[in-house]
Steps between C-alpha positions, in 0.01 A plus 500: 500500500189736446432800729153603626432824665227402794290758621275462845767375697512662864710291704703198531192240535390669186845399293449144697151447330604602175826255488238215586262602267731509202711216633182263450525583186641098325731685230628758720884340642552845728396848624609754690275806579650782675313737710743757462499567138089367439692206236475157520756251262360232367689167317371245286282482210168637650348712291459870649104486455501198720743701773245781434225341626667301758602832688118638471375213623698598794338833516785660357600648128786418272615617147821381325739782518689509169793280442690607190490361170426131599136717437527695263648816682772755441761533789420900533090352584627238729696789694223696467266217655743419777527894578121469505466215746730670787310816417354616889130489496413391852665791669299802342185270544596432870610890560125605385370252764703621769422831414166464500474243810713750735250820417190270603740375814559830613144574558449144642759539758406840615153349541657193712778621681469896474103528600555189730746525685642868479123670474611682185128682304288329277190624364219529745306225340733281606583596867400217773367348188661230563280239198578802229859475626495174472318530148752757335784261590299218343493702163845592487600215557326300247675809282832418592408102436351592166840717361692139607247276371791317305641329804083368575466376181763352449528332901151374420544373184822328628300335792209382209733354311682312845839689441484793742758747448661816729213686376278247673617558788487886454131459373365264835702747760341825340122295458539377857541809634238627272258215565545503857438927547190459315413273745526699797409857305142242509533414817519850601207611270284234680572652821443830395155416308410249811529818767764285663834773451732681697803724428718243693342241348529599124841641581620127558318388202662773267833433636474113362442610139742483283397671161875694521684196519296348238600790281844512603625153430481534129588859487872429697515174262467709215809733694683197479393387141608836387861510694532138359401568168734833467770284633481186281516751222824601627653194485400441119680809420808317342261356264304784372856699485641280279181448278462904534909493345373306182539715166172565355623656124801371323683761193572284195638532164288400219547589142770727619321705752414505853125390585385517862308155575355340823759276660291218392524516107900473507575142317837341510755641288293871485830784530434687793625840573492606831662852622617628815296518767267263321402122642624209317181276355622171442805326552711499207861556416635852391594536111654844482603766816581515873315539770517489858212325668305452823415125598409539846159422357641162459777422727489784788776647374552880510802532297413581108652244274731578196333338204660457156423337148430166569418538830128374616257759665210379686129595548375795743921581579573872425697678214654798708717609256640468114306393213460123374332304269375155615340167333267361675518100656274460778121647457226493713499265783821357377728791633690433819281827669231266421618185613539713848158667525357107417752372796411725752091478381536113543702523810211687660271272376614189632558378899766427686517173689500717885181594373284185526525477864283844512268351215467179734393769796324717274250226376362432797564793738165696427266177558707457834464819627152516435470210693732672797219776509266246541664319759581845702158592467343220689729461737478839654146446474533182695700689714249726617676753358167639325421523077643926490834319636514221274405688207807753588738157497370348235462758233885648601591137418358562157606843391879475674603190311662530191586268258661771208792571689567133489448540127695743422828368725636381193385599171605899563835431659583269161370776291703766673805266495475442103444855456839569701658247265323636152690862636881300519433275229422204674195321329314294695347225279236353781437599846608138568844550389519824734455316795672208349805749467549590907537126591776406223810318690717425200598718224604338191664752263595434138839616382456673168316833478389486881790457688729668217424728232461205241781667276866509505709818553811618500619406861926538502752632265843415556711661272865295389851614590546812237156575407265747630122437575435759268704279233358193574136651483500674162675174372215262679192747410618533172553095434168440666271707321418310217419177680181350625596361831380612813794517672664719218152716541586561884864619354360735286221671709769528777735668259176740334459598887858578550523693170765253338611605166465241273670435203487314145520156492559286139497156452278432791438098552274356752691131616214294624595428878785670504484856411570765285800621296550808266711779412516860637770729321650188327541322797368150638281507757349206728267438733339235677539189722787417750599211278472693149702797595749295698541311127572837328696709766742425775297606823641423842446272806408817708213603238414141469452474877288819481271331239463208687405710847246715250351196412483333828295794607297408227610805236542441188839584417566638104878555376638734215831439351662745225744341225560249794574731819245492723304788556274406836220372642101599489276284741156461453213383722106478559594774801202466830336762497513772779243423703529108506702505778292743673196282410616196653650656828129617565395160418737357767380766706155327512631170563431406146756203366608629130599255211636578195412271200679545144592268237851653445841315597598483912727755431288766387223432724758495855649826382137639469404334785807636736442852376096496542556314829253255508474202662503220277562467162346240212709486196448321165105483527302451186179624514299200647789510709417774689100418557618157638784732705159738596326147588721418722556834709143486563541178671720745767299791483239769345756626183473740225632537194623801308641510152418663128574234277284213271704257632386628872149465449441111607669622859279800518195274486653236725586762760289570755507913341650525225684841442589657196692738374348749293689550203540148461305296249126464494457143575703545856240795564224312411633204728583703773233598826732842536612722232792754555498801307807658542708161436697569843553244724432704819162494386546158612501543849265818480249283382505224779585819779128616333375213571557447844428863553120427338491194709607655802206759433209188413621375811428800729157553294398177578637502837278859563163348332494178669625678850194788439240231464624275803531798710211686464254248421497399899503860552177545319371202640531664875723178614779745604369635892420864481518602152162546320563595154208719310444394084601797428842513617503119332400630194782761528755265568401279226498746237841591603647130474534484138647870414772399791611180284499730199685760654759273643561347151555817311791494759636312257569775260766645763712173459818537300546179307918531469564630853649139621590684834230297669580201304435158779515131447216332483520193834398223214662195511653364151567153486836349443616332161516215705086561668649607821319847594766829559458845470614680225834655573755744267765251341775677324587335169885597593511250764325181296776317268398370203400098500559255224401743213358186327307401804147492565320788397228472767361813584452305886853433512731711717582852436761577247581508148343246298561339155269312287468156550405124343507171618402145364483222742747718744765588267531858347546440127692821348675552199770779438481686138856717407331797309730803359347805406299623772613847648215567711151440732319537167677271343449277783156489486479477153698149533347401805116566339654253168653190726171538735265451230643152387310205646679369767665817666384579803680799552856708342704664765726763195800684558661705240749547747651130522323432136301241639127358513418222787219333388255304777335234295170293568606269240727394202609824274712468195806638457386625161201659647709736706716590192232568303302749797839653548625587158152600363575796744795610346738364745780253468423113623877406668366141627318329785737397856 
């Protein structure tokens, strides 16, 4: 997608002409142009000089506004050319105008209204003068035209080229009145030079000129143009912040000292060094020193952030205090601060779907009104109603419509909105996907690292009869600390935070599958699997009982014997993390069904699912798996998607938004329409309770532009009985129209994306797995039993827990493997990831638990096959039931 900045543009006809214009264009497949930020997005393989000239031929101008290295530019010159294009340059220019308009006013009015009507001195010259009166108003008037000139050349040149825009109509009101006071100012010279005046005569003459209200109609639209214009700027605020946060100067060490460079020249790999109190450049990961940092640049986030060796740092986030040394990864427009700005930029750029009804209006709503006037004009005159009357009618019906505030509905409530969601890390990819957000009706969640923290900890430690926690700690830390495995990791850490001594182990062995053995002071120690320690020590029914209920809640449950006396237990688990229940209570809240899809075992998945409380749980998914499950939700209902994972990414794209977590892996970003900084899952509902608060606020701006127009546009016309409205008062009104939709979307900025207080179900219907329509109602996973776990895995079928499934001609073909060896979820997966890969399997159901692997097959599998997957994982083949 290239980015043009368009210059010219007044109104929303104007953004109307350009879209056609460039949308002629044969190799152009899209654009967007948005009045708000003067950009227009255009895809497809037109080449810019052809855009170019498309949008002059319009009567507007374009350049390319820079777009990173694609041509040939550094990231700190793209910022610098995206700073550039929000820069304000119509508001001093319009504050000059107004400035100079409202002196020349003044003298106007006291001519008009404070010599007319209130007998206030003018110079004797012009006393019962009533042609020199008549004259001076003439001349100041054509003063006042000439210091808004833009709005005539540009309604003129709009009319020429048979695309009138709102300065047309600004133009013909202010020349009518012009035109038509010249006229009489004749009129009355005639009479004068023709011996054929009176003072009651002329004084009914002067009182039909209108040289003040041809002055005043552009001078209040330039009022208005100059509210509007201070208060769009407003609303890009979030954007030029964050572009304003960008490091210019990075501190790195070359040759063994520090050199000061621009931000720019840092290459990957370059050591930075960045002090306290100093911005971080790049994203990189920290070599030497601690620091604690400020991300809120990034995620919203107030609270610093302890960072370590080996820890990554990102772009424009804060050192506030200690001393580090960093290498840099990500340069240019490849850091995640970057990535932001770019999201936010296109965001702005592009149009959300509301929006076309107001472009359908837009295109045609200054040719109609033009045509109104028309009409309103001769029938008054047909009515008798005299050509000073008409005029009045028609020209109001000119100057009071508006067509900007239509315009404008949408474009600066999105850009508010996304700016509200840049501030709590909640990117925005495409204005689309922020209205898209509001209407989601299913939430589809995936297990590992959304819904849980996507690594196991320590959960439980249950001690045996005669040893202390302490005891069975130091004896557990100290076995675990020279393996690999992740669950002996989460043993360790937990033990480093409780300040476990450990002590010296000798003859450490790693048993593949099993666990680990060694010797502290001269005694054996073991640890490991339910079935490996129960081999080696004597443990009893009651701790076997408390194994299996660890593992039924889907913990993974570790045992340490001691020269064959059982020392305890240590359970493991991917824990949920804090706020997932939180997350999908709000969800509920909104009358948003939530899913959770993972390709773990039942087990794990239902305790996950019982503790997060959602209302339906997928188990056993394989990637595909869970775009076909995403295919079919949609079938019921708008759904989203929200995960962090490689293997997520085909159900971010299938989903109608994708969501995903920040800190998961590129590809699911790049796949997703919403990106969550701070990896939380509230964010989750924050975003779609943004939404519906920015739709909620297009709504009411549309609602107040097309209500203006329909209301006052009879007004003007003089079809409602006693009101006569003057231009002026038309023009006033008019000019206010647009800073009122402005003003009521910076209202946005007051909205507080994580207060769910307000939190209300949307009255959608979602249809039933089996196409009967019902509204989404709270299910509580407690209450749904589990159906045959090798049933159908239909993401249509009825609400519960399901399995994966095969059939061939009706029949479910399975095959059970007897594995020993596994002692955990990672072991799990590492089987279930061998046995899926073989031709033939459609899907492994593993449990290290009952030492099994149900295979689903789509076909014929050898028996060697399985043996071979299994043991070329390091676990033991027992045979095939």
């Amino acid at each position: 997608m290239d980015q043009y900045i368009v210059t010219g543009m007044t109104c929303a006809a104007c953004q109307a002409h350009v879209e056609k214009a460039v949308a002629k264009l044969p190799e152009v497949s899209s654009v967007s142009v948005s009045l708000l930020t003067n950009s227009m997005a255009v895809e497809g393989n037109a080449k810019p000089e052809d855009v170019i000239r498309a949008v002059e031929g319009a009567g507007y101008g374009a350049q390319l506004r820079g777009v990173g290295e694609k041509r040939g530019v550094s990231a700190s010159d793209m910022l610098a050319a995206e700073e550039d294009a929000l820069k304000d340059r119509e508001t001093p220019k319009l504050k000059k105008r107004l400035l100079r308009s409202v002196i020349w006013l003044v003298v106007l009015m006291y001519i008009t209204m404070g010599h007319n009507m209130w007998g206030w001195p003018v110079p004797g010259f012009l006393v019962h003068n009533h042609i020199g009166l008549a004259v001076v108003q003439m001349l100041i008037a054509i003063v006042v035209m000439y210091i808004n000139k833009a709005f005539f050349v540009s309604g003129f040149r709009g009319l020429a080229r048979l695309s009138p825009n709102m300065d047309a109509l600004v133009a013909l009101g202010s020349s009518v009145s012009f035109g038509w006071s010249v006229y009489v100012l004749m009129e009355m010279t005639c009479m004068v030079t023709g011996g054929t005046a009176n003072e009651a005569l002329m004084d009914l003459y002067h009182n039909q000129l209108y040289f003040e209200t041809a002055a005043m109609i552009p001078a209040l639209i330039t009022v208005g143009k100059t509210l509007e214009a201070l208060s769009k700027g407003r609303t890009t605020d979030a954007l030029k912040n964050l572009i304003k946060m960008a490091p210019k100067t990075a501190v790195i060490e070359r040759d063994g000292e520090e050199t000061e460079v621009p931000v720019g020249e840092v290459l990957p790999g370059d050591i930075l060094i960045v002090k306290p109190g100093a911005s971080i450049p790049v994203d990189g990961v920290i070599i030497e020193g601690n620091a604690a940092v400020d991300e809120s640049a990034l995620t919203g986030e107030s609270i610093p952030v302890d960072k370590a060796e080996g820890d990554t740092v990102s772009a424009a986030t804060i050192n506030l205090s200690g001393f580090i040394r960093a290498r840099a990864v990500r340069v240019g427009e490849d850091t995640a601060f970057s990535r932001i700005i770019q999201m936010v930029s296109d965001a702005a750029a592009t149009k959300a779907p509301i929006a076309r009804i107001a472009d359908r209006v837009s295109a045609v709503f200054v040719p109609a009104v033009i045509g109104i006037a028309a009409i309103v004009l001769a029938a008054w005159l047909i009515a008798g109603r005299g050509a000073v009357f008409a005029l009045e009618r028609a020209i109001s019906v000119l100057v009071i419509s508006c067509p900007c505030a239509l315009g404008l509905a949408t474009p600066v409530a999105v850009m508010v909105g996304n700016g509200i969601g840049a501030r709590n890390g909640i990117l925005f990819k495409n204005s689309e996907a922020l209205e898209n957000a509001g209407r989601i009706q299913i939430a589809a969640l995936d297990k590992t690292g959304t819904v849980t923290e996507g690594r196991p900890e320590v959960t439980d430690i249950l001690p045996a009869l005669g040893t202390s926690e302490e005891e069975l700690m130091i004896c557990a830390c100290s076995l675990e600390k020279r393996s690999e495995h992740p669950l002996a990791k989460a043993v360790v850490s937990f033990g480093e935070a409780k300040g476990v001594r450990v002590s010296e182990i000798t003859g450490f062995t790693a048993l593949a599958g099993s666990g680990v053995e060694g010797r502290m002071g001269g005694k054996l120690l073991r640890g490991g699997s339910v079935r490996f320690i129960s081999s080696a020590a004597q443990v009893s029914r009651e701790m076997l009982e408390k194994a299996e209920s660890l593992a039924e809640e889907g913990k993974t449950p570790l045992l340490f014997e001691r020269e064959g006396t059982l020392l305890g237990i240590i359970a493991a688990a991917d824990v949920i993390k804090e706020d997932s229940a939180q997350a999908v209570r709000e969800l509920k809240n909104m009358g948003i069904e939530t899913v959770m899809l993972t390709g773990d075992n039942g087990r794990t998945a239902k305790a996950i699912g019982v503790q997060a409380g959602v209302d339906r749980v997928i188990a056993g998914v394989l990637p595909d798996g869970k775009e076909a499950v995403i295919r079919e939700l949609q079938s019921r209902g708008k759904t989203s998607m929200a995960g962090d994972g490689i293997n997520d990414a085909p159900a971010l794209t299938r989903a109608d938004t994708g969501i995903a977590i920040g800190a998961g892996t590129d590809i699911a970003i790049d796949s997703a329409d919403i990106v969550l900084m701070n990896s939380r899952l509230t964010d989750v509902s924050a975003a779609i309770r943004l939404s519906r608060a920015t739709l909620r606020n297009i709504h009411e701006n549309l609602f107040w532009a097309f209500a203006y127009n329909a209301i006052l546009i009879p007004m003007a016309a003089g079809l409602y009985p006693g009101i006569q409205m003057n231009p002026m008062w038309g023009a006033a009104a008019m000019s206010l129209s647009s800073f009122t939709v402005c003003m009521n979307a910076l209202r946005l900025n007051l909205f507080k994306v994580h207060d769910a207080s307000r939190d209300r179900p949307l009255r959608r219907k979602v249809r039933a797995g089996n196409g009967a329509e019902a509204f989404v109602t709270d299910m509580s996973i407690r209450d749904q039993e589990k159906k045959d776990e090798n049933g159908p895995a239909s993401a249509g079928a009825d609400h519960g827990y399901i399995g994966p499934a095969g059939t061939k001609g009706g029949i479910v073909m399975t095959k059970t493997v007897k594995i020993e060896g596994m002692m955990c979820a990672h072991c799990e997966a590492a089987v279930k990831k061998a046995l899926e890969a073989l031709e033939g399997v459609e899907s492994a159901e593993v449990s290290h638990v009952n030492g099994t692997a149900v295979l689903t097959l789509s076909g014929p599998v050898a028996d060697e096959a399985v043996k071979a997957a299994v043991e070329a994982k390091d676990y033991t083949f027992i045979g095939i039931e």
